[in-house]
mmCIF file with all atom_site columns, C-alpha atoms in Angstrom:
data_model
loop_
_atom_site.group_PDB
_atom_site.id
_atom_site.type_symbol
_atom_site.label_atom_id
_atom_site.label_alt_id
_atom_site.label_comp_id
_atom_site.label_asym_id
_atom_site.label_entity_id
_atom_site.label_seq_id
_atom_site.pdbx_PDB_ins_code
_atom_site.Cartn_x
_atom_site.Cartn_y
_atom_site.Cartn_z
_atom_site.occupancy
_atom_site.B_iso_or_equiv
_atom_site.pdbx_formal_charge
_atom_site.auth_seq_id
_atom_site.auth_comp_id
_atom_site.auth_asym_id
_atom_site.auth_atom_id
_atom_site.pdbx_PDB_model_num
ATOM 1   C CA . UNK B 1 1   ? 14.326  8.736   4.505   1.00 0.00 ? 16  UNK B CA 1
ATOM 2   C CA . UNK B 1 2   ? 14.711  5.113   5.011   1.00 0.00 ? 17  UNK B CA 1
ATOM 3   C CA . UNK B 1 3   ? 15.368  3.381   1.824   1.00 0.00 ? 18  UNK B CA 1
ATOM 4   C CA . UNK B 1 4   ? 13.478  -0.203  0.309   1.00 0.00 ? 19  UNK B CA 1
ATOM 5   C CA . UNK B 1 5   ? 14.705  -2.157  -2.528  1.00 0.00 ? 20  UNK B CA 1
ATOM 6   C CA . UNK B 1 6   ? 13.198  -5.048  -3.857  1.00 0.00 ? 21  UNK B CA 1
ATOM 7   C CA . UNK B 1 7   ? 14.630  -8.098  -6.055  1.00 0.00 ? 22  UNK B CA 1
ATOM 8   C CA . UNK B 1 8   ? 14.446  -9.230  -8.979  1.00 0.00 ? 23  UNK B CA 1
ATOM 9   C CA . UNK B 1 9   ? 12.659  -6.111  -10.141 1.00 0.00 ? 24  UNK B CA 1
ATOM 10  C CA . UNK B 1 10  ? 10.548  -8.651  -12.670 1.00 0.00 ? 25  UNK B CA 1
ATOM 11  C CA . UNK B 1 11  ? 10.503  -12.801 -12.259 1.00 0.00 ? 26  UNK B CA 1
ATOM 12  C CA . UNK B 1 12  ? 8.962   -15.526 -15.073 1.00 0.00 ? 27  UNK B CA 1
ATOM 13  C CA . UNK B 1 13  ? 8.301   -18.651 -13.646 1.00 0.00 ? 28  UNK B CA 1
ATOM 14  C CA . UNK B 1 14  ? 6.618   -21.581 -14.841 1.00 0.00 ? 29  UNK B CA 1
ATOM 15  C CA . UNK B 1 15  ? 3.872   -23.150 -12.469 1.00 0.00 ? 30  UNK B CA 1
ATOM 16  C CA . UNK B 1 16  ? 4.711   -25.162 -9.643  1.00 0.00 ? 31  UNK B CA 1
ATOM 17  C CA . UNK B 1 17  ? 8.280   -23.865 -9.389  1.00 0.00 ? 32  UNK B CA 1
ATOM 18  C CA . UNK B 1 18  ? 9.627   -22.202 -5.984  1.00 0.00 ? 33  UNK B CA 1
ATOM 19  C CA . UNK B 1 19  ? 10.629  -18.333 -6.271  1.00 0.00 ? 34  UNK B CA 1
ATOM 20  C CA . UNK B 1 20  ? 12.379  -16.192 -3.070  1.00 0.00 ? 35  UNK B CA 1
ATOM 21  C CA . UNK B 1 21  ? 11.770  -12.026 -3.326  1.00 0.00 ? 36  UNK B CA 1
ATOM 22  C CA . UNK B 1 22  ? 14.035  -9.625  -1.263  1.00 0.00 ? 37  UNK B CA 1
ATOM 23  C CA . UNK B 1 23  ? 13.421  -6.900  0.226   1.00 0.00 ? 38  UNK B CA 1
ATOM 24  C CA . UNK B 1 24  ? 16.331  -5.014  2.121   1.00 0.00 ? 39  UNK B CA 1
ATOM 25  C CA . UNK B 1 25  ? 15.733  -1.827  3.576   1.00 0.00 ? 40  UNK B CA 1
ATOM 26  C CA . UNK B 1 26  ? 18.412  1.046   5.118   1.00 0.00 ? 41  UNK B CA 1
ATOM 27  C CA . UNK B 1 27  ? 17.712  1.578   8.768   1.00 0.00 ? 42  UNK B CA 1
ATOM 28  C CA . UNK B 1 28  ? 15.751  -0.129  11.243  1.00 0.00 ? 43  UNK B CA 1
ATOM 29  C CA . UNK B 1 29  ? 12.557  -0.685  11.144  1.00 0.00 ? 44  UNK B CA 1
ATOM 30  C CA . UNK B 1 30  ? 9.790   -1.562  13.827  1.00 0.00 ? 45  UNK B CA 1
ATOM 31  C CA . UNK B 1 31  ? 7.156   -2.193  10.700  1.00 0.00 ? 46  UNK B CA 1
ATOM 32  C CA . UNK B 1 32  ? 7.433   -4.654  7.827   1.00 0.00 ? 47  UNK B CA 1
ATOM 33  C CA . UNK B 1 33  ? 4.633   -6.182  5.205   1.00 0.00 ? 48  UNK B CA 1
ATOM 34  C CA . UNK B 1 34  ? 4.236   -7.568  2.523   1.00 0.00 ? 49  UNK B CA 1
ATOM 35  C CA . UNK B 1 35  ? 1.837   -7.434  -0.437  1.00 0.00 ? 50  UNK B CA 1
ATOM 36  C CA . UNK B 1 36  ? 0.409   -8.728  -3.040  1.00 0.00 ? 51  UNK B CA 1
ATOM 37  C CA . UNK B 1 37  ? -1.184  -6.635  -6.193  1.00 0.00 ? 52  UNK B CA 1
ATOM 38  C CA . UNK B 1 38  ? -3.184  -8.591  -8.036  1.00 0.00 ? 53  UNK B CA 1
ATOM 39  C CA . UNK B 1 39  ? -4.024  -8.034  -12.237 1.00 0.00 ? 54  UNK B CA 1
ATOM 40  C CA . UNK B 1 40  ? -6.969  -5.783  -11.171 1.00 0.00 ? 55  UNK B CA 1
ATOM 41  C CA . UNK B 1 41  ? -4.941  -3.441  -8.974  1.00 0.00 ? 56  UNK B CA 1
ATOM 42  C CA . UNK B 1 42  ? -6.588  -4.728  -5.844  1.00 0.00 ? 57  UNK B CA 1
ATOM 43  C CA . UNK B 1 43  ? -3.522  -4.833  -2.783  1.00 0.00 ? 58  UNK B CA 1
ATOM 44  C CA . UNK B 1 44  ? -3.860  -7.863  -0.642  1.00 0.00 ? 59  UNK B CA 1
ATOM 45  C CA . UNK B 1 45  ? -1.501  -7.861  2.879   1.00 0.00 ? 60  UNK B CA 1
ATOM 46  C CA . UNK B 1 46  ? -0.164  -10.723 2.878   1.00 0.00 ? 61  UNK B CA 1
ATOM 47  C CA . UNK B 1 47  ? 2.302   -10.789 6.127   1.00 0.00 ? 62  UNK B CA 1
ATOM 48  C CA . UNK B 1 48  ? 2.610   -8.049  8.606   1.00 0.00 ? 63  UNK B CA 1
ATOM 49  C CA . UNK B 1 49  ? 6.034   -9.654  10.088  1.00 0.00 ? 64  UNK B CA 1
ATOM 50  C CA . UNK B 1 50  ? 8.963   -6.992  11.467  1.00 0.00 ? 65  UNK B CA 1
ATOM 51  C CA . UNK B 1 51  ? 10.718  -10.074 12.390  1.00 0.00 ? 66  UNK B CA 1
ATOM 52  C CA . UNK B 1 52  ? 11.290  -13.696 12.417  1.00 0.00 ? 67  UNK B CA 1
ATOM 53  C CA . UNK B 1 53  ? 9.118   -16.719 10.300  1.00 0.00 ? 68  UNK B CA 1
ATOM 54  C CA . UNK B 1 54  ? 5.736   -16.605 9.041   1.00 0.00 ? 69  UNK B CA 1
ATOM 55  C CA . UNK B 1 55  ? 4.267   -19.213 6.645   1.00 0.00 ? 70  UNK B CA 1
ATOM 56  C CA . UNK B 1 56  ? 0.732   -19.189 5.172   1.00 0.00 ? 71  UNK B CA 1
ATOM 57  C CA . UNK B 1 57  ? -0.371  -21.926 2.959   1.00 0.00 ? 72  UNK B CA 1
ATOM 58  C CA . UNK B 1 58  ? 2.627   -21.961 0.100   1.00 0.00 ? 73  UNK B CA 1
ATOM 59  C CA . UNK B 1 59  ? 3.393   -18.484 1.128   1.00 0.00 ? 74  UNK B CA 1
ATOM 60  C CA . UNK B 1 60  ? 6.332   -17.935 3.893   1.00 0.00 ? 75  UNK B CA 1
ATOM 61  C CA . UNK B 1 61  ? 8.117   -14.817 4.982   1.00 0.00 ? 76  UNK B CA 1
ATOM 62  C CA . UNK B 1 62  ? 11.558  -14.498 6.893   1.00 0.00 ? 77  UNK B CA 1
ATOM 63  C CA . UNK B 1 63  ? 12.466  -11.114 8.243   1.00 0.00 ? 78  UNK B CA 1
ATOM 64  C CA . UNK B 1 64  ? 15.871  -10.458 9.166   1.00 0.00 ? 79  UNK B CA 1
ATOM 65  C CA . UNK B 1 65  ? 15.549  -7.510  11.398  1.00 0.00 ? 80  UNK B CA 1
ATOM 66  C CA . UNK B 1 66  ? 19.186  -7.067  12.446  1.00 0.00 ? 81  UNK B CA 1
ATOM 67  C CA . UNK B 1 67  ? 20.389  -7.557  8.565   1.00 0.00 ? 82  UNK B CA 1
ATOM 68  C CA . UNK B 1 68  ? 18.420  -5.191  7.419   1.00 0.00 ? 83  UNK B CA 1
ATOM 69  C CA . UNK B 1 69  ? 16.308  -7.783  4.974   1.00 0.00 ? 84  UNK B CA 1
ATOM 70  C CA . UNK B 1 70  ? 13.118  -9.750  4.403   1.00 0.00 ? 85  UNK B CA 1
ATOM 71  C CA . UNK B 1 71  ? 12.408  -12.515 2.116   1.00 0.00 ? 86  UNK B CA 1
ATOM 72  C CA . UNK B 1 72  ? 9.083   -14.158 0.672   1.00 0.00 ? 87  UNK B CA 1
ATOM 73  C CA . UNK B 1 73  ? 8.964   -17.147 -0.478  1.00 0.00 ? 88  UNK B CA 1
ATOM 74  C CA . UNK B 1 74  ? 6.414   -18.742 -2.714  1.00 0.00 ? 89  UNK B CA 1
ATOM 75  C CA . UNK B 1 75  ? 6.173   -22.696 -3.222  1.00 0.00 ? 90  UNK B CA 1
ATOM 76  C CA . UNK B 1 76  ? 4.386   -24.263 -6.148  1.00 0.00 ? 91  UNK B CA 1
ATOM 77  C CA . UNK B 1 77  ? 3.778   -20.965 -8.158  1.00 0.00 ? 92  UNK B CA 1
ATOM 78  C CA . UNK B 1 78  ? 0.064   -21.149 -9.647  1.00 0.00 ? 93  UNK B CA 1
ATOM 79  C CA . UNK B 1 79  ? -0.832  -18.382 -12.587 1.00 0.00 ? 94  UNK B CA 1
ATOM 80  C CA . UNK B 1 80  ? -3.170  -16.796 -9.895  1.00 0.00 ? 95  UNK B CA 1
ATOM 81  C CA . UNK B 1 81  ? 0.373   -15.593 -7.816  1.00 0.00 ? 96  UNK B CA 1
ATOM 82  C CA . UNK B 1 82  ? 0.686   -13.597 -10.930 1.00 0.00 ? 97  UNK B CA 1
ATOM 83  C CA . UNK B 1 83  ? 0.994   -9.651  -10.003 1.00 0.00 ? 98  UNK B CA 1
ATOM 84  C CA . UNK B 1 84  ? 3.423   -7.283  -8.198  1.00 0.00 ? 99  UNK B CA 1
ATOM 85  C CA . UNK B 1 85  ? 4.831   -8.277  -4.462  1.00 0.00 ? 100 UNK B CA 1
ATOM 86  C CA . UNK B 1 86  ? 5.876   -4.829  -2.339  1.00 0.00 ? 101 UNK B CA 1
ATOM 87  C CA . UNK B 1 87  ? 7.632   -5.114  0.770   1.00 0.00 ? 102 UNK B CA 1
ATOM 88  C CA . UNK B 1 88  ? 7.008   -1.750  2.925   1.00 0.00 ? 103 UNK B CA 1
ATOM 89  C CA . UNK B 1 89  ? 8.642   -0.597  5.661   1.00 0.00 ? 104 UNK B CA 1
ATOM 90  C CA . UNK B 1 90  ? 8.237   1.693   8.339   1.00 0.00 ? 105 UNK B CA 1
ATOM 91  C CA . UNK B 1 91  ? 10.294  3.352   11.737  1.00 0.00 ? 106 UNK B CA 1
ATOM 92  C CA . UNK B 1 92  ? 8.470   4.750   14.847  1.00 0.00 ? 107 UNK B CA 1
ATOM 93  C CA . UNK B 1 93  ? 5.781   7.394   13.987  1.00 0.00 ? 108 UNK B CA 1
ATOM 94  C CA . UNK B 1 94  ? 6.051   7.101   10.211  1.00 0.00 ? 109 UNK B CA 1
ATOM 95  C CA . UNK B 1 95  ? 3.526   5.653   8.054   1.00 0.00 ? 110 UNK B CA 1
ATOM 96  C CA . UNK B 1 96  ? 4.847   2.218   5.634   1.00 0.00 ? 111 UNK B CA 1
ATOM 97  C CA . UNK B 1 97  ? 6.915   3.470   2.904   1.00 0.00 ? 112 UNK B CA 1
ATOM 98  C CA . UNK B 1 98  ? 6.924   1.306   -0.248  1.00 0.00 ? 113 UNK B CA 1
ATOM 99  C CA . UNK B 1 99  ? 9.316   -0.377  -2.364  1.00 0.00 ? 114 UNK B CA 1
ATOM 100 C CA . UNK B 1 100 ? 9.519   -0.450  -6.145  1.00 0.00 ? 115 UNK B CA 1
ATOM 101 C CA . UNK B 1 101 ? 7.732   -4.097  -6.292  1.00 0.00 ? 116 UNK B CA 1
ATOM 102 C CA . UNK B 1 102 ? 8.768   -7.824  -8.223  1.00 0.00 ? 117 UNK B CA 1
ATOM 103 C CA . UNK B 1 103 ? 6.239   -8.103  -11.028 1.00 0.00 ? 118 UNK B CA 1
ATOM 104 C CA . UNK B 1 104 ? 5.780   -11.943 -11.043 1.00 0.00 ? 119 UNK B CA 1
ATOM 105 C CA . UNK B 1 105 ? 4.261   -13.741 -13.938 1.00 0.00 ? 120 UNK B CA 1
ATOM 106 C CA . UNK B 1 106 ? 3.636   -17.508 -13.757 1.00 0.00 ? 121 UNK B CA 1
ATOM 107 C CA . UNK B 1 107 ? 2.827   -19.146 -16.963 1.00 0.00 ? 122 UNK B CA 1
ATOM 108 C CA . UNK B 1 108 ? 0.890   -22.328 -17.260 1.00 0.00 ? 123 UNK B CA 1
ATOM 109 C CA . UNK S 2 1   ? -15.673 -7.400  9.997   1.00 0.00 ? 15  UNK S CA 1
ATOM 110 C CA . UNK S 2 2   ? -13.803 -4.766  8.759   1.00 0.00 ? 16  UNK S CA 1
ATOM 111 C CA . UNK S 2 3   ? -14.499 -3.301  5.137   1.00 0.00 ? 17  UNK S CA 1
ATOM 112 C CA . UNK S 2 4   ? -13.343 -0.105  3.299   1.00 0.00 ? 18  UNK S CA 1
ATOM 113 C CA . UNK S 2 5   ? -14.924 1.485   0.308   1.00 0.00 ? 19  UNK S CA 1
ATOM 114 C CA . UNK S 2 6   ? -13.366 3.881   -1.815  1.00 0.00 ? 20  UNK S CA 1
ATOM 115 C CA . UNK S 2 7   ? -15.164 5.087   -5.516  1.00 0.00 ? 21  UNK S CA 1
ATOM 116 C CA . UNK S 2 8   ? -15.286 6.367   -8.442  1.00 0.00 ? 22  UNK S CA 1
ATOM 117 C CA . UNK S 2 9   ? -13.278 2.951   -9.815  1.00 0.00 ? 23  UNK S CA 1
ATOM 118 C CA . UNK S 2 10  ? -12.612 5.165   -12.562 1.00 0.00 ? 24  UNK S CA 1
ATOM 119 C CA . UNK S 2 11  ? -12.169 9.064   -13.503 1.00 0.00 ? 25  UNK S CA 1
ATOM 120 C CA . UNK S 2 12  ? -11.334 10.578  -16.515 1.00 0.00 ? 26  UNK S CA 1
ATOM 121 C CA . UNK S 2 13  ? -11.275 14.674  -15.832 1.00 0.00 ? 27  UNK S CA 1
ATOM 122 C CA . UNK S 2 14  ? -9.931  17.845  -18.071 1.00 0.00 ? 28  UNK S CA 1
ATOM 123 C CA . UNK S 2 15  ? -6.826  19.345  -16.604 1.00 0.00 ? 29  UNK S CA 1
ATOM 124 C CA . UNK S 2 16  ? -8.089  22.624  -14.592 1.00 0.00 ? 30  UNK S CA 1
ATOM 125 C CA . UNK S 2 17  ? -11.282 20.571  -13.071 1.00 0.00 ? 31  UNK S CA 1
ATOM 126 C CA . UNK S 2 18  ? -11.576 20.188  -9.503  1.00 0.00 ? 32  UNK S CA 1
ATOM 127 C CA . UNK S 2 19  ? -11.399 16.543  -7.936  1.00 0.00 ? 33  UNK S CA 1
ATOM 128 C CA . UNK S 2 20  ? -13.226 14.989  -4.545  1.00 0.00 ? 34  UNK S CA 1
ATOM 129 C CA . UNK S 2 21  ? -12.557 11.057  -4.171  1.00 0.00 ? 35  UNK S CA 1
ATOM 130 C CA . UNK S 2 22  ? -13.741 9.699   -1.253  1.00 0.00 ? 36  UNK S CA 1
ATOM 131 C CA . UNK S 2 23  ? -12.812 6.904   1.647   1.00 0.00 ? 37  UNK S CA 1
ATOM 132 C CA . UNK S 2 24  ? -14.731 5.433   4.313   1.00 0.00 ? 38  UNK S CA 1
ATOM 133 C CA . UNK S 2 25  ? -14.319 2.735   6.280   1.00 0.00 ? 39  UNK S CA 1
ATOM 134 C CA . UNK S 2 26  ? -16.949 0.319   8.255   1.00 0.00 ? 40  UNK S CA 1
ATOM 135 C CA . UNK S 2 27  ? -16.323 -2.250  11.209  1.00 0.00 ? 41  UNK S CA 1
ATOM 136 C CA . UNK S 2 28  ? -13.920 0.024   13.100  1.00 0.00 ? 42  UNK S CA 1
ATOM 137 C CA . UNK S 2 29  ? -13.599 3.066   15.342  1.00 0.00 ? 43  UNK S CA 1
ATOM 138 C CA . UNK S 2 30  ? -10.992 5.566   14.690  1.00 0.00 ? 44  UNK S CA 1
ATOM 139 C CA . UNK S 2 31  ? -8.687  4.140   12.271  1.00 0.00 ? 45  UNK S CA 1
ATOM 140 C CA . UNK S 2 32  ? -5.813  5.440   11.017  1.00 0.00 ? 46  UNK S CA 1
ATOM 141 C CA . UNK S 2 33  ? -6.397  6.411   7.333   1.00 0.00 ? 47  UNK S CA 1
ATOM 142 C CA . UNK S 2 34  ? -3.877  6.937   4.362   1.00 0.00 ? 48  UNK S CA 1
ATOM 143 C CA . UNK S 2 35  ? -3.637  7.967   1.146   1.00 0.00 ? 49  UNK S CA 1
ATOM 144 C CA . UNK S 2 36  ? -1.308  6.498   -1.536  1.00 0.00 ? 50  UNK S CA 1
ATOM 145 C CA . UNK S 2 37  ? -0.963  7.013   -5.244  1.00 0.00 ? 51  UNK S CA 1
ATOM 146 C CA . UNK S 2 38  ? 0.856   4.807   -7.710  1.00 0.00 ? 52  UNK S CA 1
ATOM 147 C CA . UNK S 2 39  ? 2.167   6.210   -10.771 1.00 0.00 ? 53  UNK S CA 1
ATOM 148 C CA . UNK S 2 40  ? 1.874   3.728   -13.560 1.00 0.00 ? 54  UNK S CA 1
ATOM 149 C CA . UNK S 2 41  ? 4.806   0.886   -13.513 1.00 0.00 ? 55  UNK S CA 1
ATOM 150 C CA . UNK S 2 42  ? 5.822   2.269   -9.688  1.00 0.00 ? 56  UNK S CA 1
ATOM 151 C CA . UNK S 2 43  ? 5.752   1.691   -6.932  1.00 0.00 ? 57  UNK S CA 1
ATOM 152 C CA . UNK S 2 44  ? 3.179   3.141   -3.853  1.00 0.00 ? 58  UNK S CA 1
ATOM 153 C CA . UNK S 2 45  ? 3.693   6.810   -2.678  1.00 0.00 ? 59  UNK S CA 1
ATOM 154 C CA . UNK S 2 46  ? 2.183   8.250   0.402   1.00 0.00 ? 60  UNK S CA 1
ATOM 155 C CA . UNK S 2 47  ? 0.493   11.257  0.163   1.00 0.00 ? 61  UNK S CA 1
ATOM 156 C CA . UNK S 2 48  ? -1.123  11.789  3.375   1.00 0.00 ? 62  UNK S CA 1
ATOM 157 C CA . UNK S 2 49  ? -2.369  10.380  6.424   1.00 0.00 ? 63  UNK S CA 1
ATOM 158 C CA . UNK S 2 50  ? -4.700  11.201  9.480   1.00 0.00 ? 64  UNK S CA 1
ATOM 159 C CA . UNK S 2 51  ? -5.041  9.583   13.151  1.00 0.00 ? 65  UNK S CA 1
ATOM 160 C CA . UNK S 2 52  ? -8.096  11.540  13.920  1.00 0.00 ? 66  UNK S CA 1
ATOM 161 C CA . UNK S 2 53  ? -10.704 13.948  12.578  1.00 0.00 ? 67  UNK S CA 1
ATOM 162 C CA . UNK S 2 54  ? -9.726  17.176  11.441  1.00 0.00 ? 68  UNK S CA 1
ATOM 163 C CA . UNK S 2 55  ? -5.859  15.252  11.793  1.00 0.00 ? 69  UNK S CA 1
ATOM 164 C CA . UNK S 2 56  ? -4.215  15.747  8.254   1.00 0.00 ? 70  UNK S CA 1
ATOM 165 C CA . UNK S 2 57  ? -0.649  14.551  7.551   1.00 0.00 ? 71  UNK S CA 1
ATOM 166 C CA . UNK S 2 58  ? 0.968   15.466  4.327   1.00 0.00 ? 72  UNK S CA 1
ATOM 167 C CA . UNK S 2 59  ? 4.289   13.564  3.033   1.00 0.00 ? 73  UNK S CA 1
ATOM 168 C CA . UNK S 2 60  ? 4.299   15.430  -0.313  1.00 0.00 ? 74  UNK S CA 1
ATOM 169 C CA . UNK S 2 61  ? 3.582   18.982  -1.188  1.00 0.00 ? 75  UNK S CA 1
ATOM 170 C CA . UNK S 2 62  ? 1.645   19.049  -4.666  1.00 0.00 ? 76  UNK S CA 1
ATOM 171 C CA . UNK S 2 63  ? -1.431  20.378  -6.193  1.00 0.00 ? 77  UNK S CA 1
ATOM 172 C CA . UNK S 2 64  ? -3.768  17.624  -3.522  1.00 0.00 ? 78  UNK S CA 1
ATOM 173 C CA . UNK S 2 65  ? -5.104  17.962  -0.219  1.00 0.00 ? 79  UNK S CA 1
ATOM 174 C CA . UNK S 2 66  ? -6.890  15.945  2.115   1.00 0.00 ? 80  UNK S CA 1
ATOM 175 C CA . UNK S 2 67  ? -9.886  16.298  4.549   1.00 0.00 ? 81  UNK S CA 1
ATOM 176 C CA . UNK S 2 68  ? -10.956 13.793  7.580   1.00 0.00 ? 82  UNK S CA 1
ATOM 177 C CA . UNK S 2 69  ? -14.559 15.598  8.399   1.00 0.00 ? 83  UNK S CA 1
ATOM 178 C CA . UNK S 2 70  ? -16.010 12.509  9.936   1.00 0.00 ? 84  UNK S CA 1
ATOM 179 C CA . UNK S 2 71  ? -14.122 9.624   12.107  1.00 0.00 ? 85  UNK S CA 1
ATOM 180 C CA . UNK S 2 72  ? -14.472 7.008   9.019   1.00 0.00 ? 86  UNK S CA 1
ATOM 181 C CA . UNK S 2 73  ? -14.122 8.803   6.251   1.00 0.00 ? 87  UNK S CA 1
ATOM 182 C CA . UNK S 2 74  ? -11.445 10.252  4.371   1.00 0.00 ? 88  UNK S CA 1
ATOM 183 C CA . UNK S 2 75  ? -11.107 12.386  1.033   1.00 0.00 ? 89  UNK S CA 1
ATOM 184 C CA . UNK S 2 76  ? -8.564  13.549  -1.580  1.00 0.00 ? 90  UNK S CA 1
ATOM 185 C CA . UNK S 2 77  ? -9.336  16.930  -3.310  1.00 0.00 ? 91  UNK S CA 1
ATOM 186 C CA . UNK S 2 78  ? -7.699  19.472  -5.583  1.00 0.00 ? 92  UNK S CA 1
ATOM 187 C CA . UNK S 2 79  ? -8.985  22.614  -6.469  1.00 0.00 ? 93  UNK S CA 1
ATOM 188 C CA . UNK S 2 80  ? -7.180  22.214  -10.645 1.00 0.00 ? 94  UNK S CA 1
ATOM 189 C CA . UNK S 2 81  ? -6.288  19.483  -11.546 1.00 0.00 ? 95  UNK S CA 1
ATOM 190 C CA . UNK S 2 82  ? -2.494  18.877  -14.045 1.00 0.00 ? 96  UNK S CA 1
ATOM 191 C CA . UNK S 2 83  ? -1.671  16.447  -15.911 1.00 0.00 ? 97  UNK S CA 1
ATOM 192 C CA . UNK S 2 84  ? 0.849   15.117  -13.489 1.00 0.00 ? 98  UNK S CA 1
ATOM 193 C CA . UNK S 2 85  ? -2.212  14.258  -11.172 1.00 0.00 ? 99  UNK S CA 1
ATOM 194 C CA . UNK S 2 86  ? -3.599  11.400  -13.292 1.00 0.00 ? 100 UNK S CA 1
ATOM 195 C CA . UNK S 2 87  ? -2.447  7.778   -11.492 1.00 0.00 ? 101 UNK S CA 1
ATOM 196 C CA . UNK S 2 88  ? -4.221  5.219   -8.679  1.00 0.00 ? 102 UNK S CA 1
ATOM 197 C CA . UNK S 2 89  ? -5.259  6.260   -6.050  1.00 0.00 ? 103 UNK S CA 1
ATOM 198 C CA . UNK S 2 90  ? -5.474  4.114   -3.268  1.00 0.00 ? 104 UNK S CA 1
ATOM 199 C CA . UNK S 2 91  ? -6.977  4.443   -0.014  1.00 0.00 ? 105 UNK S CA 1
ATOM 200 C CA . UNK S 2 92  ? -5.918  2.328   3.640   1.00 0.00 ? 106 UNK S CA 1
ATOM 201 C CA . UNK S 2 93  ? -7.063  2.120   7.076   1.00 0.00 ? 107 UNK S CA 1
ATOM 202 C CA . UNK S 2 94  ? -5.038  0.417   10.031  1.00 0.00 ? 108 UNK S CA 1
ATOM 203 C CA . UNK S 2 95  ? -5.830  0.292   13.568  1.00 0.00 ? 109 UNK S CA 1
ATOM 204 C CA . UNK S 2 96  ? -6.422  3.182   15.396  1.00 0.00 ? 110 UNK S CA 1
ATOM 205 C CA . UNK S 2 97  ? -2.806  2.966   17.782  1.00 0.00 ? 111 UNK S CA 1
ATOM 206 C CA . UNK S 2 98  ? -2.436  7.403   17.989  1.00 0.00 ? 112 UNK S CA 1
ATOM 207 C CA . UNK S 2 99  ? 0.665   6.534   15.413  1.00 0.00 ? 113 UNK S CA 1
ATOM 208 C CA . UNK S 2 100 ? 0.938   5.044   11.983  1.00 0.00 ? 114 UNK S CA 1
ATOM 209 C CA . UNK S 2 101 ? 4.047   2.770   12.139  1.00 0.00 ? 115 UNK S CA 1
ATOM 210 C CA . UNK S 2 102 ? 1.481   0.189   13.328  1.00 0.00 ? 116 UNK S CA 1
ATOM 211 C CA . UNK S 2 103 ? -0.195  -3.521  12.928  1.00 0.00 ? 117 UNK S CA 1
ATOM 212 C CA . UNK S 2 104 ? -1.738  -4.249  8.951   1.00 0.00 ? 118 UNK S CA 1
ATOM 213 C CA . UNK S 2 105 ? -2.669  -1.764  6.524   1.00 0.00 ? 119 UNK S CA 1
ATOM 214 C CA . UNK S 2 106 ? -5.403  -2.702  4.083   1.00 0.00 ? 120 UNK S CA 1
ATOM 215 C CA . UNK S 2 107 ? -6.019  -1.219  1.360   1.00 0.00 ? 121 UNK S CA 1
ATOM 216 C CA . UNK S 2 108 ? -9.741  -0.119  -0.789  1.00 0.00 ? 122 UNK S CA 1
ATOM 217 C CA . UNK S 2 109 ? -10.136 -1.078  -4.718  1.00 0.00 ? 123 UNK S CA 1
ATOM 218 C CA . UNK S 2 110 ? -8.550  1.815   -5.905  1.00 0.00 ? 124 UNK S CA 1
ATOM 219 C CA . UNK S 2 111 ? -9.073  4.879   -8.087  1.00 0.00 ? 125 UNK S CA 1
ATOM 220 C CA . UNK S 2 112 ? -7.479  5.325   -11.340 1.00 0.00 ? 126 UNK S CA 1
ATOM 221 C CA . UNK S 2 113 ? -7.723  8.828   -12.428 1.00 0.00 ? 127 UNK S CA 1
ATOM 222 C CA . UNK S 2 114 ? -6.623  10.123  -15.791 1.00 0.00 ? 128 UNK S CA 1
ATOM 223 C CA . UNK S 2 115 ? -5.999  13.961  -16.421 1.00 0.00 ? 129 UNK S CA 1
ATOM 224 C CA . UNK S 2 116 ? -6.317  14.893  -19.918 1.00 0.00 ? 130 UNK S CA 1
#
């Protein structure tokens, strides 16, 4: 099956710093989503982005489908950005497969 | 607006006991429904998905089963729990398109299951 690799596995930032999270996938996909899991376990859908670029406030994401990767940008990080960021992909007729996530810790 | 309810939030069960976790969705019809499991410190593993009443697809053969008795209700069950069943169980839904690989996925708040 398709493989999803996220990097880095862990990231520690000072408040106000910028960061880039990467998601590589092993085959073509028609669905790619980014999620944030807060310290209480709740998963929030950040972006549905099988291709192209989207922005939502301090977060933006870019997927280059032909090169099989996606990037999540976090600017001016805040302590509330802490948690685990997951990338998930799906091919036609299949459900989303998740990467192992990037754990982000933002300190004040 | 759509909401997804999942309960209980935490559950402690002895080995060999049965399990029933319930998930319901409000504000939408014919949703695709999913059960995922997250082991401690790891990613999410897809367990089951359903594109309609009585239609269940299993992704991982194991000690668990799922049922969809009503359009917006999804139940995860086990007859006899194992230690390895411990984990964080998440229910999710997406808009129905007749197949699972579509649009956004929305999660419930999860159930932390500890099997002792």
